[in-house]
PDB file of C-alpha atoms and ligand atoms in Angstrom:
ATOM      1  CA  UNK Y  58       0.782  -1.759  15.041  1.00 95.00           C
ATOM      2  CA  UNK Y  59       2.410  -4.676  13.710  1.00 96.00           C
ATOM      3  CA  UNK Y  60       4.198  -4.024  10.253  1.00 97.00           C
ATOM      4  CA  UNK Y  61       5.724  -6.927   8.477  1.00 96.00           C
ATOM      5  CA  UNK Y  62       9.130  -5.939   6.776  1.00 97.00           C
ATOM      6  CA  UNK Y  63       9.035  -5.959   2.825  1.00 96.00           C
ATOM      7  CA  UNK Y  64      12.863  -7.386   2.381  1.00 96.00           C
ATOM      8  CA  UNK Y  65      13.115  -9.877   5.077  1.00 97.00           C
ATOM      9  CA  UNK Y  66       8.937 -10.942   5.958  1.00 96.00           C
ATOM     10  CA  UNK Y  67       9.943 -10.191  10.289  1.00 97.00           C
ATOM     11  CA  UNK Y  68       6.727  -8.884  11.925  1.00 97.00           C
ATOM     12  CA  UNK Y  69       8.127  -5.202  13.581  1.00 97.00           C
ATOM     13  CA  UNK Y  70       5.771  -3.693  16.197  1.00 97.00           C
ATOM     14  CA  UNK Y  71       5.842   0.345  14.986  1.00 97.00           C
ATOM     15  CA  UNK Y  72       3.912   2.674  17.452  1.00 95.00           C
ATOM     16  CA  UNK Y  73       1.411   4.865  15.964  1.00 94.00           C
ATOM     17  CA  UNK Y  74       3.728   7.962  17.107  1.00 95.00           C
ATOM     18  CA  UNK Y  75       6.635   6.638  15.380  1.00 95.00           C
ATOM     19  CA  UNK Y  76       5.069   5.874  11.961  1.00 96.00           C
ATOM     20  CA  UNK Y  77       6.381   8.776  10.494  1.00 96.00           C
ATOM     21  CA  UNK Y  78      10.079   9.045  11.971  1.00 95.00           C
ATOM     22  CA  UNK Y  79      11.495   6.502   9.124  1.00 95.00           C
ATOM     23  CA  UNK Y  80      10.795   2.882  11.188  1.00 97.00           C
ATOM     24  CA  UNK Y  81      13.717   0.551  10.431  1.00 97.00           C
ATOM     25  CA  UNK Y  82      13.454  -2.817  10.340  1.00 97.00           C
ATOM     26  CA  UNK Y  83      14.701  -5.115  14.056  1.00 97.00           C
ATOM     27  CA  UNK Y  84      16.128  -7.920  12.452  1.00 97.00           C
ATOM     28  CA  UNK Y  85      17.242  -6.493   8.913  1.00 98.00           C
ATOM     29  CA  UNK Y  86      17.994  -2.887   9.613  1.00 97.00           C
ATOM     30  CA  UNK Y  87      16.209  -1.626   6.319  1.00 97.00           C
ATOM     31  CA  UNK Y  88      13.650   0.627   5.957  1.00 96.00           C
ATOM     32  CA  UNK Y  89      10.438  -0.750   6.459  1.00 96.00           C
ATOM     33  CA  UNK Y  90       8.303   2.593   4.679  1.00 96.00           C
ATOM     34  CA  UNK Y  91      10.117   3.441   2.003  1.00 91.00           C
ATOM     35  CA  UNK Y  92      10.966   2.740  -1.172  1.00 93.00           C
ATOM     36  CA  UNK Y  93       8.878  -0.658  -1.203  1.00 96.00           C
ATOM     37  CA  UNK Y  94       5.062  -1.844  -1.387  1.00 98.00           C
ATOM     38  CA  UNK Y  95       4.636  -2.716   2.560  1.00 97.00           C
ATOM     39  CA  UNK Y  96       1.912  -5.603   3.033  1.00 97.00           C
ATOM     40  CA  UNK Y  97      -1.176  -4.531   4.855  1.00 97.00           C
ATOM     41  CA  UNK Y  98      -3.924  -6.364   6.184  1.00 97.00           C
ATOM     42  CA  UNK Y  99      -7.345  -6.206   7.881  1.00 97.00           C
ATOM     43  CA  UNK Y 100      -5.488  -5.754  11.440  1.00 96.00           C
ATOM     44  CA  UNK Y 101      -3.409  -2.923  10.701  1.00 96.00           C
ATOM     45  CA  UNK Y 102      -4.473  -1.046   7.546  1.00 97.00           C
ATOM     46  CA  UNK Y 103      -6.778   1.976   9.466  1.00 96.00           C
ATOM     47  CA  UNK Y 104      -3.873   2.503  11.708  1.00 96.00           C
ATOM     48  CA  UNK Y 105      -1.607   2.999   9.184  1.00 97.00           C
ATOM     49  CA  UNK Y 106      -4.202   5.375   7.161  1.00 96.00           C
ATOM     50  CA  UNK Y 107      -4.533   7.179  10.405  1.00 96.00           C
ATOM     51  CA  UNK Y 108      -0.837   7.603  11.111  1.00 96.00           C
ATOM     52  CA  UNK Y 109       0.648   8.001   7.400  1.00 97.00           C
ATOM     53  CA  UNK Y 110       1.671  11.633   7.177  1.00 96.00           C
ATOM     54  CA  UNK Y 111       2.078  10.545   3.383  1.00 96.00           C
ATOM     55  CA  UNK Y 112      -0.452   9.719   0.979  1.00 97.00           C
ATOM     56  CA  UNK Y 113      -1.081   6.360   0.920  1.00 98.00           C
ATOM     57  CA  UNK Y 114      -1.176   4.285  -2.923  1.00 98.00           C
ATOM     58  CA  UNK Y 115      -2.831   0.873  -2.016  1.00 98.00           C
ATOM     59  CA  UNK Y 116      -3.344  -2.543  -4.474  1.00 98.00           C
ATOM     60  CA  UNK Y 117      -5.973  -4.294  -3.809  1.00 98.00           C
ATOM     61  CA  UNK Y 118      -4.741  -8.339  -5.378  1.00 98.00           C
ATOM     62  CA  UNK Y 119      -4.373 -11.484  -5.050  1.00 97.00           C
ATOM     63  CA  UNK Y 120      -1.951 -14.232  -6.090  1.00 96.00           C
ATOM     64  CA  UNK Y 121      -4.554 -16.371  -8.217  1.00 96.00           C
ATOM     65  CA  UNK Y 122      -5.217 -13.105 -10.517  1.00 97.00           C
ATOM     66  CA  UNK Y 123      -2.847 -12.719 -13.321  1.00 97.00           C
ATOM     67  CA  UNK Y 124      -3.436  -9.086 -14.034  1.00 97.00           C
ATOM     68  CA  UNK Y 125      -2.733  -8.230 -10.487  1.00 97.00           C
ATOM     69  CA  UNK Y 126       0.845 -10.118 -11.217  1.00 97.00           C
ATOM     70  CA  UNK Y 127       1.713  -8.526 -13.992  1.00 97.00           C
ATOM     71  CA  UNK Y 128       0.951  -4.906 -12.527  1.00 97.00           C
ATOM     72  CA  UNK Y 129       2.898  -6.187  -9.542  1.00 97.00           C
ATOM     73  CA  UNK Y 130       6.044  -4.671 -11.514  1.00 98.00           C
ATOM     74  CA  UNK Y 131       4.886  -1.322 -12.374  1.00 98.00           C
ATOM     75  CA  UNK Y 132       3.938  -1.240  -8.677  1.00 98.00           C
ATOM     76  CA  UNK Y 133       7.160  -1.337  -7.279  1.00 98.00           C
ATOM     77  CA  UNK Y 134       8.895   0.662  -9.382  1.00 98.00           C
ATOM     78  CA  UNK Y 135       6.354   3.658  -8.842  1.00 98.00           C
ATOM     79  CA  UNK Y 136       7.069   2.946  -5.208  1.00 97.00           C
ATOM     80  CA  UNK Y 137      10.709   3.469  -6.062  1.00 97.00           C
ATOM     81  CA  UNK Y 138      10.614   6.313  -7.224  1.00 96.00           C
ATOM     82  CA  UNK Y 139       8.015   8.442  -5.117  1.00 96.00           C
ATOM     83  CA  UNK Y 140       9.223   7.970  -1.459  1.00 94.00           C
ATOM     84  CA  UNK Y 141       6.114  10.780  -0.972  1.00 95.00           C
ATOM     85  CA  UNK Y 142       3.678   8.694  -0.948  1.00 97.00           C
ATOM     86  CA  UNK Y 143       3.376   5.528   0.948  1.00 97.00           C
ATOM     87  CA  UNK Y 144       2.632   2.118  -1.404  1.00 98.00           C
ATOM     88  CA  UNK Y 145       0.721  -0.900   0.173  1.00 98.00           C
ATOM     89  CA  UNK Y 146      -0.334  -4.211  -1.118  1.00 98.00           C
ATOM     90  CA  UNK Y 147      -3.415  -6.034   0.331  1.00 98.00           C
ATOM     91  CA  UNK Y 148      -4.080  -9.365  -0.227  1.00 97.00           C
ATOM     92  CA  UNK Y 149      -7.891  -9.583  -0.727  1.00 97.00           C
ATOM     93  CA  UNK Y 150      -8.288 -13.316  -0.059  1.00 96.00           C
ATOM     94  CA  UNK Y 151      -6.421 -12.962   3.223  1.00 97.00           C
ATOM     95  CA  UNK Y 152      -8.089 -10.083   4.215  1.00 97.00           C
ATOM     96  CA  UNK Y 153     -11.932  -9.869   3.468  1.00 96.00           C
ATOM     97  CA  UNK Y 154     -12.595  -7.522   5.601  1.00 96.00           C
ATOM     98  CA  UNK Y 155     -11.114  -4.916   4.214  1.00 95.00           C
ATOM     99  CA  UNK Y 156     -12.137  -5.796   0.476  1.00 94.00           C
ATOM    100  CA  UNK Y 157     -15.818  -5.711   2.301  1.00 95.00           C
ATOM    101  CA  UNK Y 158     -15.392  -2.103   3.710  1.00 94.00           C
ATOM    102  CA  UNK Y 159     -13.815  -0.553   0.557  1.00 94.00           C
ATOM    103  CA  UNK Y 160     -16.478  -2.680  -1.794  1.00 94.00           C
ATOM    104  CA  UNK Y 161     -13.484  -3.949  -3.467  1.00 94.00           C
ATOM    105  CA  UNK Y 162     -15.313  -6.051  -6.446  1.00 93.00           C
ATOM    106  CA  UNK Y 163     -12.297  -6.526  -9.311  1.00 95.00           C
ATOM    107  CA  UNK Y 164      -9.017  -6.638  -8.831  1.00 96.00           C
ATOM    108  CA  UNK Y 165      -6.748  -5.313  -9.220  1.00 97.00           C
ATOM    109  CA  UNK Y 166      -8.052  -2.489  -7.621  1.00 98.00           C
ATOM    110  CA  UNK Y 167      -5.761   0.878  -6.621  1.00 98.00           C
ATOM    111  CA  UNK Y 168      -6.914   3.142  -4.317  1.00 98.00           C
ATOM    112  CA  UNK Y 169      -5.472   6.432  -3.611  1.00 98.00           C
ATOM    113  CA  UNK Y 170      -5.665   7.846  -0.134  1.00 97.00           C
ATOM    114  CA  UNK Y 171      -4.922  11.496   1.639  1.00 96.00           C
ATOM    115  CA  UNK Y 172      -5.845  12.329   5.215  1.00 93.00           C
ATOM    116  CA  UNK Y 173      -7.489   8.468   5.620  1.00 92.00           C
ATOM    117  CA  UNK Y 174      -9.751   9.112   2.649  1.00 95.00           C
ATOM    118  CA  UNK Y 175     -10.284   7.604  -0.349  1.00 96.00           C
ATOM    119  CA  UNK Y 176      -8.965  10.651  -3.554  1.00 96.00           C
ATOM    120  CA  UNK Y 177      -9.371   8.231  -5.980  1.00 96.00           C
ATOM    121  CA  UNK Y 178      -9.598   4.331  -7.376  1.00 96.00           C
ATOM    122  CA  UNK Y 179      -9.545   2.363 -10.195  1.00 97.00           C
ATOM    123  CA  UNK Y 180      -9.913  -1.121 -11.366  1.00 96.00           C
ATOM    124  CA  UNK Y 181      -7.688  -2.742 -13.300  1.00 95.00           C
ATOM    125  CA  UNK Y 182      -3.993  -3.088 -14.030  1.00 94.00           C
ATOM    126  CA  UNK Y 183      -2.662  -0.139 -15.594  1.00 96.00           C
ATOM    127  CA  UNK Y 184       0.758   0.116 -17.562  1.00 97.00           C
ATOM    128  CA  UNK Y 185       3.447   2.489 -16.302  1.00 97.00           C
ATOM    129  CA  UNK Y 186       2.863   5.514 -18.190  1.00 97.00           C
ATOM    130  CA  UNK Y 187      -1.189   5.532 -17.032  1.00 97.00           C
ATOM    131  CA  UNK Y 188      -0.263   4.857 -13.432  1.00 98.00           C
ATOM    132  CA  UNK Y 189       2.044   7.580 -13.361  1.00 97.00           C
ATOM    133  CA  UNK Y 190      -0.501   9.318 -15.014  1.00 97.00           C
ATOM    134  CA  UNK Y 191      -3.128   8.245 -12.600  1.00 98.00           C
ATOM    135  CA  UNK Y 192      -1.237   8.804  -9.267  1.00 97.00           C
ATOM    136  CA  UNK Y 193      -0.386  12.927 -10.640  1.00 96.00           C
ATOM    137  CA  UNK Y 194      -3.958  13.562 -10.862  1.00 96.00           C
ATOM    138  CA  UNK Y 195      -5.217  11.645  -7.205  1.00 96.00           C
ATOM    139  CA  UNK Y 196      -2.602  13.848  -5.636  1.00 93.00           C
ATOM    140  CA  UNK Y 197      -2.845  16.557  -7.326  1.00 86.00           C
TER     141      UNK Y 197
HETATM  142 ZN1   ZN L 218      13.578  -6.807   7.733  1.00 66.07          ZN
END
C-alpha cells in the first residue's frame, strides 16, 4: 500500500506484511507509524485497518471546517503520546468514499477501531482531557 510520510509528504510503498515491523520513511528516514497522525485515504485506508496490529484512532476533517482545525492540536499530541495505537487523518472532501461507507455526516468525526472494526465514534471536536477520556474507554 502506498503510505504518504507525515514529516516530509514522499509517497512510501509499505507491504501489507511489513506494516507492523516499524516502516521508515525512503527519502527522510523517519518513522512513518509512529508518533504522528499518518494521512489516509479512500485507496489505502482498509489495508491499513486490515494490517494495523494496533488500534487504529481515525479523524474524519476537512480543511474548510474550523472545529476540525482547532482539534487538529489535541490530535497530535494524543498521537504523541500513545505510540499503541495508530492515529490517522482523512480528508473527507478528498476522499468520499470513505465518508460514504462509514456514514460520516459531521465532522469532525473520530472513530475508534480494533481488529478492522469500528469500538467507538463521536462527532465533534473534543478538548484534551475528553479525548483522553474518550480514547481509555474505546480501548478499554
Ligand atoms: Zn519522509
Amino acid at each position: 500500500m502506498i503510505i504518504r510520510c507525515p514529516h516530509c509528504r514522499s509517497q512510501n510503498r509499505v507491504r501489507s506484511e511489513r506494516f507492523n515491523d516499524e516502516p521508515t520513511c525512503g527519502h527522510c528516514s523517519k518513522a512513518l507509524l509512529a508518533g504522528v497522525p499518518v494521512a489516509m485515504t479512500d485507496e489505502n485506508f482498509a489495508e491499513v485497518l486490515a494490517a494495523s496490529q494496533r488500534p487504529v484512532v481515525a479523524d474524519f476533517w476537512a480543511a474548510w471546517c474550523g472545529p476540525c482545525r482547532g482539534f487538529a492540536p489535541v490530535f497530535a499530541q494524543a498521537a504523541a503520546r500513545h505510540p499503541e495505537w495508530l492515529f490517522v487523518k482523512v480528508d473527507t472532501d478528498a476522499n468520499p468514499q470513505l465518508s460514504q461507507q462509514l456514514s460520516i455526516r459531521s465532522i469532525p468525526t473520530l472513530a475508534a477501531f480494533c481488529d478492522g472494526k469500528v469500538v467507538e465514534r463521536v462527532s465533534g471536536a473534543l478538548q484534551a482531557v475528553q479525548f483522553e477520556q474518550w480514547l481509555a474507554s474505546a480501548f478499554r
